[in-house]
CSV table of N, CA and C in Angstrom, one decimal:
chain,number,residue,atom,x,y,z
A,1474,UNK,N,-31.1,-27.0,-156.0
A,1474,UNK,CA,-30.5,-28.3,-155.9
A,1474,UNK,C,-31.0,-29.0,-154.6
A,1475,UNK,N,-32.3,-28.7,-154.1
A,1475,UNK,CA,-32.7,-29.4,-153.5
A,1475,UNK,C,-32.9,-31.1,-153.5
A,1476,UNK,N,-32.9,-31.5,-152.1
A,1476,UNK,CA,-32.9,-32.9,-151.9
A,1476,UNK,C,-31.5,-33.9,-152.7
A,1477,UNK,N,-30.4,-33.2,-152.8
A,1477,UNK,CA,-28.9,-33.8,-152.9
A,1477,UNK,C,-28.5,-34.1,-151.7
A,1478,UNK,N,-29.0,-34.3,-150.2
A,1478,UNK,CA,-28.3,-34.4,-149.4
A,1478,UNK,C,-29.0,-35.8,-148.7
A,1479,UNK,N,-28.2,-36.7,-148.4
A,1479,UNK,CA,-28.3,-38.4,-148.0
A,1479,UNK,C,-29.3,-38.2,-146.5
A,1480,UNK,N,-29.9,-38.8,-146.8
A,1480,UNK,CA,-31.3,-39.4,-145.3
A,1480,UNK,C,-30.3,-39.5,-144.1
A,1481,UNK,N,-30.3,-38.6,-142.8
A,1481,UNK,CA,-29.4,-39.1,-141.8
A,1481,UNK,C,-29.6,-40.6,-141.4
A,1482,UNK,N,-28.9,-41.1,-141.4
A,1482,UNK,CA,-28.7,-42.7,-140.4
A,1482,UNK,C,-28.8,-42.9,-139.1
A,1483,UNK,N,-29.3,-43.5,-138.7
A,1483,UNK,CA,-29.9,-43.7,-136.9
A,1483,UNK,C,-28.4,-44.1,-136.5
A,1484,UNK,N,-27.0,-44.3,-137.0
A,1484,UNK,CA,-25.7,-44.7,-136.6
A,1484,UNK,C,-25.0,-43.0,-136.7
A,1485,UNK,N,-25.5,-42.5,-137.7
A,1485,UNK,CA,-24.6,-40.9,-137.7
A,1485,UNK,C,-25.7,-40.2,-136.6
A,1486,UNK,N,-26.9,-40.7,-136.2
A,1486,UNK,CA,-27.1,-39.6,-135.2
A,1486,UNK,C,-26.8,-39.7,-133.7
A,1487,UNK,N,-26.4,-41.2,-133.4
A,1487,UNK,CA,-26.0,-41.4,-132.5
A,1487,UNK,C,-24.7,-41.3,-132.2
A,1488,UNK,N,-24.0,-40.7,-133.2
A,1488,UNK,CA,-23.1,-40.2,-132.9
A,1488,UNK,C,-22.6,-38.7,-132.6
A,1489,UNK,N,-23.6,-37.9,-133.2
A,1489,UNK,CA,-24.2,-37.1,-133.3
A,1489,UNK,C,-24.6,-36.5,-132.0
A,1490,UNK,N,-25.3,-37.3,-131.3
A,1490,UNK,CA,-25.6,-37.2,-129.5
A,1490,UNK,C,-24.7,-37.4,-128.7
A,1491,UNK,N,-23.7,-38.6,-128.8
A,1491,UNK,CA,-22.9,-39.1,-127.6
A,1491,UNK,C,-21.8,-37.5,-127.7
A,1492,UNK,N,-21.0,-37.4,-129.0
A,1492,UNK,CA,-20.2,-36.0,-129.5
A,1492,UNK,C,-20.8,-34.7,-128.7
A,1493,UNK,N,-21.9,-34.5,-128.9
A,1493,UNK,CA,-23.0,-33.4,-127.9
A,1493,UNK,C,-22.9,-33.7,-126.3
A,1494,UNK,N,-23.2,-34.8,-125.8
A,1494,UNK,CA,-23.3,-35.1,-124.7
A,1494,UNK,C,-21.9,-35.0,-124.2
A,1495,UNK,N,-20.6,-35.7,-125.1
A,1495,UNK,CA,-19.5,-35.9,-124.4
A,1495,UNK,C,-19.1,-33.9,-124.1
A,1496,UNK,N,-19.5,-33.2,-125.1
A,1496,UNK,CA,-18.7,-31.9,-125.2
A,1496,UNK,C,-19.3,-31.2,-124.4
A,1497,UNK,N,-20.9,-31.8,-123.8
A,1497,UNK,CA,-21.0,-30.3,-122.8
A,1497,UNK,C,-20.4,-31.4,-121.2
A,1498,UNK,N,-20.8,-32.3,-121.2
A,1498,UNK,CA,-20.0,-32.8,-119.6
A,1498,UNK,C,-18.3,-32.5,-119.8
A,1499,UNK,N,-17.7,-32.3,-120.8
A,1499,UNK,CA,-16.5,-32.0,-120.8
A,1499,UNK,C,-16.2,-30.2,-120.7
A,1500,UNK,N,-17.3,-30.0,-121.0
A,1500,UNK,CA,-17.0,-28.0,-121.0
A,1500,UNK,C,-17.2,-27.5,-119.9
A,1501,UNK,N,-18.0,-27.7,-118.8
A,1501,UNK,CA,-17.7,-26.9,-117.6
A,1501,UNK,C,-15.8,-27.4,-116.8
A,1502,UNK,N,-15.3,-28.3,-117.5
A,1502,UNK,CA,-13.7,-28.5,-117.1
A,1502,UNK,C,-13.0,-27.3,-118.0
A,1503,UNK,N,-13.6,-27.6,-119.3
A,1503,UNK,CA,-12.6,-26.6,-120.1
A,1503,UNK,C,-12.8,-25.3,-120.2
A,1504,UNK,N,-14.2,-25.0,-119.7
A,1504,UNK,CA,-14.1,-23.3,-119.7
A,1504,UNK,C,-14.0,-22.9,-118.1
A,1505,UNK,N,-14.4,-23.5,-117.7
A,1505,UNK,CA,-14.0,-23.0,-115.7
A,1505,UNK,C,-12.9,-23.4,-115.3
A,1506,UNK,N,-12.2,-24.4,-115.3
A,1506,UNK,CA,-10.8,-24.9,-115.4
A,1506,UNK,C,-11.2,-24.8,-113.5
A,1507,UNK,N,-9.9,-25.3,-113.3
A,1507,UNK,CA,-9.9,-26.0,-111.9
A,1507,UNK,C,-10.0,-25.1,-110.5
A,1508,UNK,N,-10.3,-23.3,-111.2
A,1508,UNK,CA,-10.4,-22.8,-110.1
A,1508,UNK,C,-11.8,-23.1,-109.2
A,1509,UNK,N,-12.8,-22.9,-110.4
A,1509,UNK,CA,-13.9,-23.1,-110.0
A,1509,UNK,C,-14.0,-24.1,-109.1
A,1510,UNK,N,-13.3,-25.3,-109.2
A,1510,UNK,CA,-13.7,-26.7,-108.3
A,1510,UNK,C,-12.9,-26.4,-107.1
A,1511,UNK,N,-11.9,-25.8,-107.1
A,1511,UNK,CA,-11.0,-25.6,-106.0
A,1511,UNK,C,-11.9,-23.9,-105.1
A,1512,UNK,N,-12.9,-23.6,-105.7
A,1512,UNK,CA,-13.3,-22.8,-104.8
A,1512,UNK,C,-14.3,-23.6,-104.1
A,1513,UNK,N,-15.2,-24.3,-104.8
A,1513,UNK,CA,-16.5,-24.8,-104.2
A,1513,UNK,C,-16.1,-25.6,-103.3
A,1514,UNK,N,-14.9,-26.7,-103.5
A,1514,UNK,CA,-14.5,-27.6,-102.1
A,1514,UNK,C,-14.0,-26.2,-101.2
A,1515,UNK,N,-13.4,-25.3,-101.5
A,1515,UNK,CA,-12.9,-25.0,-100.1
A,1515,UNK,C,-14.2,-24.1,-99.5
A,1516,UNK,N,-15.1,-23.4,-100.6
A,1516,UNK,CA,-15.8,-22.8,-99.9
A,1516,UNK,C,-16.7,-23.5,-99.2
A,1517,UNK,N,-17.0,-24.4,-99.5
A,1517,UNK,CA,-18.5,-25.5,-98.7
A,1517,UNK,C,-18.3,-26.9,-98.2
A,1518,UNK,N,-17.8,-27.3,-97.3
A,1518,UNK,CA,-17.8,-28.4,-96.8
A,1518,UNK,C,-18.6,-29.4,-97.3
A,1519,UNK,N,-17.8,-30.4,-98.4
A,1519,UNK,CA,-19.3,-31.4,-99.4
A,1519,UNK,C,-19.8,-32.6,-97.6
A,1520,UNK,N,-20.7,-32.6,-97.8
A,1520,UNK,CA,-21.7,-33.4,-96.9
A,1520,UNK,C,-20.9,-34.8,-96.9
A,1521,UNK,N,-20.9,-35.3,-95.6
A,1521,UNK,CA,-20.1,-36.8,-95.5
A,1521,UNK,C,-20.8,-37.9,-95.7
A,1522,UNK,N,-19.8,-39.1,-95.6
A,1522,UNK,CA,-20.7,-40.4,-95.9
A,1522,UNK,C,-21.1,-40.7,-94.9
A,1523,UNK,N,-22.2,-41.3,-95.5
A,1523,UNK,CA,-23.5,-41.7,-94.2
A,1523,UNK,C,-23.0,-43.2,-93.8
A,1524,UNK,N,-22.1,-43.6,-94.8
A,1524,UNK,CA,-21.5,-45.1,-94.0
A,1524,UNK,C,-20.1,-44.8,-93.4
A,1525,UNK,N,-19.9,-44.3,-92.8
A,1525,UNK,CA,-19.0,-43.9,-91.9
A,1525,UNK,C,-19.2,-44.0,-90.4
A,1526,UNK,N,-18.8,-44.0,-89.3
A,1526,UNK,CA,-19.5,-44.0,-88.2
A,1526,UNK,C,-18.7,-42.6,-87.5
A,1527,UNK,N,-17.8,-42.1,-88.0
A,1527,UNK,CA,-17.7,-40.6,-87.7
A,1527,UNK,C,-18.5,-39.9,-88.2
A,1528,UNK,N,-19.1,-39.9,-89.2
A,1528,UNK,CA,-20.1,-39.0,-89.4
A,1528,UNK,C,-21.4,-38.9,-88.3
A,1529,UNK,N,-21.8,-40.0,-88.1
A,1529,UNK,CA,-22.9,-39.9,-87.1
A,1529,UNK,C,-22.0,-39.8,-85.6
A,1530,UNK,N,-21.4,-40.1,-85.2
A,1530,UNK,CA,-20.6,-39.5,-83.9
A,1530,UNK,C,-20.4,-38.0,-83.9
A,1531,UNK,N,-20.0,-37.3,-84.9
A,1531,UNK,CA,-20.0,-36.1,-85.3
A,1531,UNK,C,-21.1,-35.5,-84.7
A,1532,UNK,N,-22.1,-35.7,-85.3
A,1532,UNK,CA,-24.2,-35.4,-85.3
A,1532,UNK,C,-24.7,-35.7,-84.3
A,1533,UNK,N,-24.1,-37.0,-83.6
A,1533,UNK,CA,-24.7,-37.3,-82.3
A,1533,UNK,C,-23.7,-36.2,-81.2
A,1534,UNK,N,-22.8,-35.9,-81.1
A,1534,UNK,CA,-22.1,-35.2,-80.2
A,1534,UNK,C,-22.8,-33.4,-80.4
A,1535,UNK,N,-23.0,-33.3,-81.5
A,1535,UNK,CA,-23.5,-31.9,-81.7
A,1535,UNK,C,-25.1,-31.9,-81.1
A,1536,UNK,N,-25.8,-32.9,-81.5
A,1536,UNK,CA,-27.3,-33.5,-80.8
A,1536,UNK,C,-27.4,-33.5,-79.6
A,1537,UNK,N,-26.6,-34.6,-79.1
A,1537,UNK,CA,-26.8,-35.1,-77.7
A,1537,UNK,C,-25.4,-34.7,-77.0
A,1538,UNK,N,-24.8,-34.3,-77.3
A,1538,UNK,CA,-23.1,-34.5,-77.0
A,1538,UNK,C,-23.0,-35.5,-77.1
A,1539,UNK,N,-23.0,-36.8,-78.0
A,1539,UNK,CA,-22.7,-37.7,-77.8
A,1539,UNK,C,-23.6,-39.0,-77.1
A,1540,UNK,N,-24.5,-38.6,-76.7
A,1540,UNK,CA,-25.5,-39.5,-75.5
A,1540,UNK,C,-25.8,-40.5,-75.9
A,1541,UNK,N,-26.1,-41.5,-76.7
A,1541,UNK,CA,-26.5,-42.3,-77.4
A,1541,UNK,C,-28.0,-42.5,-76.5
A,1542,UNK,N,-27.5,-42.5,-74.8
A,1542,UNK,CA,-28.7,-43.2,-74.0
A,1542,UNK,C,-30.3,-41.9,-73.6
A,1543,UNK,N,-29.6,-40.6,-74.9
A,1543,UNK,CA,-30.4,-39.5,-74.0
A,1543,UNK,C,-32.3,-39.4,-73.8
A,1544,UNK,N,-32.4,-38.7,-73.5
A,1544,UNK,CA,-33.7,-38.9,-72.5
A,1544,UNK,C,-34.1,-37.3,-72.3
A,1545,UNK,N,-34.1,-36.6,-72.7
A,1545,UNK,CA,-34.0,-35.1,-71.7
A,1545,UNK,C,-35.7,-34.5,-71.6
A,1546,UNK,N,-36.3,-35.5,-71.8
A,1546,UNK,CA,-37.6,-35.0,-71.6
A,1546,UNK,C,-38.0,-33.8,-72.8
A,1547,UNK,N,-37.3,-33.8,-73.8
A,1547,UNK,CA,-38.0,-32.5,-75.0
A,1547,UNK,C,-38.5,-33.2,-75.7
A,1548,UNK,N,-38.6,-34.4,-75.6
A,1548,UNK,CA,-39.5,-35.2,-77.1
A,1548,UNK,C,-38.5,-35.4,-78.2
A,1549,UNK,N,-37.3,-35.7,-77.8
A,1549,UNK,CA,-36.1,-35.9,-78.5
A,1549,UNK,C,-35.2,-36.9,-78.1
A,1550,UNK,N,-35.3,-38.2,-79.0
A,1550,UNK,CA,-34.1,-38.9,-77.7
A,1550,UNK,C,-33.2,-39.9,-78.4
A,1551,UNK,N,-32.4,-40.3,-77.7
A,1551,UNK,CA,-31.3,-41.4,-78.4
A,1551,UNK,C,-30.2,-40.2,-78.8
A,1552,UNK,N,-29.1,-40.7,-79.1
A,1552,UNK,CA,-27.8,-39.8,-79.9
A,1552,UNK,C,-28.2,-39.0,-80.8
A,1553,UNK,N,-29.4,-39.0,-81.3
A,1553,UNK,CA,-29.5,-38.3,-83.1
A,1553,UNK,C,-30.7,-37.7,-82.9
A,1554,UNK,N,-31.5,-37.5,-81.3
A,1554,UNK,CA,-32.6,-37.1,-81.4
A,1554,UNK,C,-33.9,-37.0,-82.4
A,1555,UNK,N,-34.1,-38.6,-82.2
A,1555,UNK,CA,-35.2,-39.0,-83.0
A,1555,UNK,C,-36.5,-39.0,-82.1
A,1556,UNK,N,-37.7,-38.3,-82.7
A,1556,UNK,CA,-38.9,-37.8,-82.2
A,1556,UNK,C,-39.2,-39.2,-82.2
A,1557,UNK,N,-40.3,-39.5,-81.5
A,1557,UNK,CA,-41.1,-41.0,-81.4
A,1557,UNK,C,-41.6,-41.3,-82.9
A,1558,UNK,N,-42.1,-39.9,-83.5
A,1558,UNK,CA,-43.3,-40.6,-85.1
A,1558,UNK,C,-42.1,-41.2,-86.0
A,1559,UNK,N,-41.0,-40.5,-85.9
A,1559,UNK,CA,-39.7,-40.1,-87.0
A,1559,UNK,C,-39.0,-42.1,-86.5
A,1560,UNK,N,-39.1,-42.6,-85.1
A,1560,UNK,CA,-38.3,-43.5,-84.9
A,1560,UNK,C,-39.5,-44.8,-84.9
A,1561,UNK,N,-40.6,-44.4,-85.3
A,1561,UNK,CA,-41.7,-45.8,-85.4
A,1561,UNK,C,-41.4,-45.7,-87.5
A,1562,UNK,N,-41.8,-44.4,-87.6
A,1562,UNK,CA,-42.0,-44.3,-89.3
A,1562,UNK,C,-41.0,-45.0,-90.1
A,1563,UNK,N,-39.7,-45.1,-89.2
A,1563,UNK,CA,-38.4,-45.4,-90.1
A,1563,UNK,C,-37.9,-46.8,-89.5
A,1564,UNK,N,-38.6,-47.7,-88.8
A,1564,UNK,CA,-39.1,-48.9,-88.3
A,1564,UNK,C,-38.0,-49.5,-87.3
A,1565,UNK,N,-37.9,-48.0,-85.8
A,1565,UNK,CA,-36.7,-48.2,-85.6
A,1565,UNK,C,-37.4,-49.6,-84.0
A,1566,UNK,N,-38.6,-49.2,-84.1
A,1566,UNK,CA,-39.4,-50.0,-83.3
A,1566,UNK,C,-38.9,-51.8,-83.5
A,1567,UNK,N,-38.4,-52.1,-84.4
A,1567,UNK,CA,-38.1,-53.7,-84.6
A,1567,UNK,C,-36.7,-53.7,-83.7
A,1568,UNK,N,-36.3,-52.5,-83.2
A,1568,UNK,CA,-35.0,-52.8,-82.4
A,1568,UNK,C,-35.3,-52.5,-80.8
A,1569,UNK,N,-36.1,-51.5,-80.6
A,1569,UNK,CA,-36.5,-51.2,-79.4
A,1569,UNK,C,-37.9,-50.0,-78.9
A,1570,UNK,N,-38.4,-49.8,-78.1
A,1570,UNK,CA,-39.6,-49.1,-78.5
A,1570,UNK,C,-39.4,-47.5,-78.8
A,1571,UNK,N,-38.0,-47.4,-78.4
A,1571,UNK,CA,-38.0,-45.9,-78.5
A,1571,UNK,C,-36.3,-45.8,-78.5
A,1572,UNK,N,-35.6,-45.0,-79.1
A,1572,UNK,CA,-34.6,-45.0,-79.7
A,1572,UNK,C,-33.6,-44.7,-79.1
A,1573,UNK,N,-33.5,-44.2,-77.0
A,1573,UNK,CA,-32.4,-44.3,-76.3
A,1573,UNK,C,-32.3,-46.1,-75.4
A,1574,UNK,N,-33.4,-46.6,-76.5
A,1574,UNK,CA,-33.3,-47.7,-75.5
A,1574,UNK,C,-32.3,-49.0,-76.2
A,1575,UNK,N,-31.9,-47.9,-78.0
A,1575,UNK,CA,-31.6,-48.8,-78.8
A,1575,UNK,C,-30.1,-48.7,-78.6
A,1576,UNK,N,-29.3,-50.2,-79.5
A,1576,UNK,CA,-27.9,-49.2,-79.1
A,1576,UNK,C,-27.4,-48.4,-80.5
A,1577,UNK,N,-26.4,-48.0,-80.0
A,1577,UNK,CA,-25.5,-46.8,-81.3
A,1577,UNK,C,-25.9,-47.3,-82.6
A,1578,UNK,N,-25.7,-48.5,-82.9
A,1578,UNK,CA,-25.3,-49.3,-84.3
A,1578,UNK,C,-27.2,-49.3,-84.7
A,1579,UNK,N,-27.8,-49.5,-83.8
A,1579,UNK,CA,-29.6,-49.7,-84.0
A,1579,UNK,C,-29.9,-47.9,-84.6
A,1580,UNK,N,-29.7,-47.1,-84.1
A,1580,UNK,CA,-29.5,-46.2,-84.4
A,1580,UNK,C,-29.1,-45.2,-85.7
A,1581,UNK,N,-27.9,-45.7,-85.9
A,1581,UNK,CA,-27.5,-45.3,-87.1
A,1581,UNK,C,-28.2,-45.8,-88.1
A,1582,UNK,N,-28.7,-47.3,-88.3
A,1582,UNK,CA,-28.9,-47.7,-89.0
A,1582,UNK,C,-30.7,-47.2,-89.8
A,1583,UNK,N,-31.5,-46.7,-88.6
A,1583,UNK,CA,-32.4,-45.9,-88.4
A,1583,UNK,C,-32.2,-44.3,-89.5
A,1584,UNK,N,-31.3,-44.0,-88.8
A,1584,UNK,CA,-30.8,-42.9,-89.3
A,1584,UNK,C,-30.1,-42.9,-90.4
A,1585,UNK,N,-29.9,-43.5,-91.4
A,1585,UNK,CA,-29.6,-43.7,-92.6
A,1585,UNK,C,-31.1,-44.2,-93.2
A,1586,UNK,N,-31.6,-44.5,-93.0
A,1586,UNK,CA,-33.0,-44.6,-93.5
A,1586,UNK,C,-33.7,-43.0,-93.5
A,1587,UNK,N,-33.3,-42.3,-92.7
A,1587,UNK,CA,-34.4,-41.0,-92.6
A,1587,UNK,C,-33.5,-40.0,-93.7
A,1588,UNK,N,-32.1,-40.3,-93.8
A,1588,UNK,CA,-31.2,-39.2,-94.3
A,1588,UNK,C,-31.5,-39.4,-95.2
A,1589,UNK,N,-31.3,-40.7,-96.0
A,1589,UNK,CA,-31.9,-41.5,-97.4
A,1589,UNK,C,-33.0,-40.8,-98.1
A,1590,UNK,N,-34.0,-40.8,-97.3
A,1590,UNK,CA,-35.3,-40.0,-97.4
A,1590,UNK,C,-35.9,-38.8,-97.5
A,1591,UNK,N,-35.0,-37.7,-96.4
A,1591,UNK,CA,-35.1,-36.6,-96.1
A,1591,UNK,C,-33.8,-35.7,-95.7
A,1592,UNK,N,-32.8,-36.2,-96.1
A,1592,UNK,CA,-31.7,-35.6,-96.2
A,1592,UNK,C,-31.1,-35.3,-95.2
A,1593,UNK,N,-29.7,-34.6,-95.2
A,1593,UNK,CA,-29.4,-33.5,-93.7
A,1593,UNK,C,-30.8,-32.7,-93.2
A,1594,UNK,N,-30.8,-32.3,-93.4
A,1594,UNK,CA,-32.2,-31.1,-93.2
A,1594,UNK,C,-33.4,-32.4,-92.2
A,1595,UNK,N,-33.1,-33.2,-92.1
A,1595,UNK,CA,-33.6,-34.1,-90.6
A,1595,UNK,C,-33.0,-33.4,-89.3
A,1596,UNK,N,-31.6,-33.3,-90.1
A,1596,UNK,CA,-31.1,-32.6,-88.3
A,1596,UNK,C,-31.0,-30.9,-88.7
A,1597,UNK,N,-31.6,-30.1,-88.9
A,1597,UNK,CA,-31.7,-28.7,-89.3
A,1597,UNK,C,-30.6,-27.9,-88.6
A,1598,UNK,N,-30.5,-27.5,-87.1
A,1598,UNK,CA,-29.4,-26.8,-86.3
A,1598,UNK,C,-28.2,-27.7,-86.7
A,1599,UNK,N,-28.0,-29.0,-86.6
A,1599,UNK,CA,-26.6,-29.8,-86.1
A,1599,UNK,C,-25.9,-29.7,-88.1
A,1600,UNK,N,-26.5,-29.8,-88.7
A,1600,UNK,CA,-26.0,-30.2,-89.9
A,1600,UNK,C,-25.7,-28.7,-90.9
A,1601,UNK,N,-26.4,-27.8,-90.1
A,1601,UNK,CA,-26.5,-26.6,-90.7
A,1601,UNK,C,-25.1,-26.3,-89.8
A,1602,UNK,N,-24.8,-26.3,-88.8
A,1602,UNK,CA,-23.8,-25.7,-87.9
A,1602,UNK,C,-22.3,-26.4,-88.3
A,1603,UNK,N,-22.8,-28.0,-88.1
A,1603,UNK,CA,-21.4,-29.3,-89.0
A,1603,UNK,C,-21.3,-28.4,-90.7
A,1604,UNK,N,-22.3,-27.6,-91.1
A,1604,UNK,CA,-21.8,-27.2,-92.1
A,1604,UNK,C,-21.8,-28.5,-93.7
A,1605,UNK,N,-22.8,-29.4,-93.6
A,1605,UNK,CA,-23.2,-30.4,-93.9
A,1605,UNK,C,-24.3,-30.2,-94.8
A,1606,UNK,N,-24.8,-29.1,-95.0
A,1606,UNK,CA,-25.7,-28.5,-96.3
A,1606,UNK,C,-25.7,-26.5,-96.0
């Protein structure tokens, strides 16, 4: 009895997909159920928003303690210890030549361009320690 069965429709297969698509984003709820989510928030601190300005106060205090103005001679400077290549590359030079000379707000805004780009893992110790990846 071959070929008794109707040509699928480009409307039954699209239905076909979304039904597939909705059932697997709906199955890690229905077969892990809410322990699973309630373990991963409490086990891992999820990474903060970068538009916050506690977040970067946070990073600058663990960085510089806070310095915004620092200077310490290691080739690290401003609140978020931005190397010189890291604060020309991320075009922090249109605010000042070097990034303790910028203020707080010049800074962050720098620093959301590098995070954007390169994640926590820009600040490796401070973000690994904040528990931030």
């Amino acid at each position: 009895m071959a070929g008794r069965h109707r040509k699928p429709t480009e409307t039954g297969r699209k239905v076909a997909r979304i039904s597939a698509f909705a059932a697997m984003a709906a199955a890690p709820l229905g077969v892990a159920g809410t322990a699973s989510a309630a373990e991963s928030t409490s086990s891992a601190p999820s990474a903060p928003s970068v538009e916050r300005s506690a977040t970067w106060e946070k990073l600058a205090h663990c960085e510089s303690t806070g310095n915004w103005d620092a200077d310490t001679g290691n080739g690290f400077k401003g609140g978020l210890q931005f190397t010189p290549s890291t604060w020309k590359e991320f075009g922090g030079r249109q605010y000042a030549p070097s990034a303790e000379q910028a203020t707080k707000a010049q800074q962050i805004e720098i620093a959301k361009k590098v995070q954007g780009e390169q994640g926590w893992k820009a600040w490796p110790a401070c973000t690994k320690k904040l528990g931030w990846r």
